[in-house]
């Protein structure tokens, strides 16, 4: 019999929190979980899920155009933003209900309140003022979009949080940032008919991705009509008399636009959580410091997901939660494996990637083989769309292992999931070569690139 009110108290009802609470409760532990906003967290409520729904919505304009080439005549088209927002709301409410149901069925106590640490094993519930104790506490409170306080006029800007629920679809938008969120939203807004400009401080968008994909996507987005301003930043934002926004940029003068959206990274939700009181250390970015088993510096307190700023991705938070359960409740110490995480950017065209980018692989391996194909996908033939697909495999010549796989084009995210298995299994290029193609698909290119396009030795391209 435990001396605590709960075996486990979870703060935060997002992907990592819900998974740990549900699994622990299903094992018969006495569990409570507290969420101050809506169950489902960023992913379900204002992240991955609504984003993907909006991506689908934004693709119809091109689908209608493409249909002509396949013999269809498409009648009058009209887009209703409010209808999309309402449909999205209905879907995320349904998912939120499923999250709650999963917790309830497992026997976890669901609390709709903010919770803060008040001691090593103690949590205060804001809704009631009550303090409860728990043998173990998991902090899985996620993060929020950086408000970029240093920018004069930042309060006139929106972030991804607001973008999903704007009263009106703006006629024009300026999006700052060159990462996942900036790029995905630029494509969403453009697809919905908004005049879209992206402004990014670096030389090329998506700094952590393979160069070919970065350049290829940049060109494809510009071809669609998205304006991309690189090596520039917004210096201030003000409101014009007509209520529009005036963004002063460093290099491109003033940009007058309906909305300015900041997508400049996300910061951990660690403010006023009582971390110091409980002895939980954070780093200079405010992220909770954890060891390989998600243990914080305070005994009995664990942290999972975006609040630890290891890799800010939903499946990673879920994986970390499952490792926590294995370690703490199944006597099977398991540390999260953050190596070779496949990921997708739901840009248009999409990016799917796993493993190292060419630059990184060229630094790491003495000799690197690069297999690269650039082609027009079959579905772009009859539609007449000038769409190019890029596929790339990076192979360490010494052991023939595929160390990076990168795709730009339709369904790249779906392909990345399966490539993730191959790379995780340590497949060699010979394994790819021995694999029969699935015809006719775009993905077959991945197993039919028999000769390297070029080689790099000590980072230098061989003639
Ligand atoms: P990212 O880290 O992907 O991108 C942040 C962008 O902001 C970068 O381009 C960065 O530039 C730029 N930036 C940061 N600080 C400044 C500054 N002071 N001035 C100008 N530019 C700045 O963050 P996001 O906000 O796009 O997304 C957050 C995280 O959420 C992602 O890292 C990802 O893990 C996750 N996510 C995943 C998605 C998916 O799986 N499809 C979708 C959306 C989000 P630089 O590159 O030069 O540093």
PDB file of C-alpha atoms in Angstrom, residues 139 280-281 287-297 301-305 307-310 320 338:
ATOM      1  CA  UNK A 139       5.674  16.256 -16.596  1.00  0.00           C
ATOM      2  CA  UNK A 280      13.701  20.024 -11.293  1.00  0.00           C
ATOM      3  CA  UNK A 281      16.435  21.661 -13.376  1.00  0.00           C
ATOM      4  CA  UNK A 287      13.558  22.796 -21.263  1.00  0.00           C
ATOM      5  CA  UNK A 288      13.546  20.210 -18.486  1.00  0.00           C
ATOM      6  CA  UNK A 289      16.863  18.423 -18.215  1.00  0.00           C
ATOM      7  CA  UNK A 290      16.466  14.643 -18.257  1.00  0.00           C
ATOM      8  CA  UNK A 291      18.754  11.629 -18.332  1.00  0.00           C
ATOM      9  CA  UNK A 292      18.560   8.716 -20.770  1.00  0.00           C
ATOM     10  CA  UNK A 293      15.493   7.364 -18.919  1.00  0.00           C
ATOM     11  CA  UNK A 294      13.556  10.638 -18.874  1.00  0.00           C
ATOM     12  CA  UNK A 295      14.414  11.151 -15.191  1.00  0.00           C
ATOM     13  CA  UNK A 296      14.664  14.778 -14.108  1.00  0.00           C
ATOM     14  CA  UNK A 297      17.066  16.010 -11.443  1.00  0.00           C
ATOM     15  CA  UNK A 301       9.840  13.188 -11.263  1.00  0.00           C
ATOM     16  CA  UNK A 302      10.060  12.405 -14.971  1.00  0.00           C
ATOM     17  CA  UNK A 303       9.603  14.532 -18.091  1.00  0.00           C
ATOM     18  CA  UNK A 304       8.559  13.510 -21.582  1.00  0.00           C
ATOM     19  CA  UNK A 305       7.965  15.045 -24.959  1.00  0.00           C
ATOM     20  CA  UNK A 307       8.986  19.991 -22.643  1.00  0.00           C
ATOM     21  CA  UNK A 308      12.367  18.232 -22.677  1.00  0.00           C
ATOM     22  CA  UNK A 309      13.225  19.615 -26.140  1.00  0.00           C
ATOM     23  CA  UNK A 310      14.908  16.402 -27.255  1.00  0.00           C
ATOM     24  CA  UNK A 320       9.391   8.210 -24.548  1.00  0.00           C
ATOM     25  CA  UNK A 338      16.290   8.901 -30.916  1.00  0.00           C
TER      26      UNK A 338
END
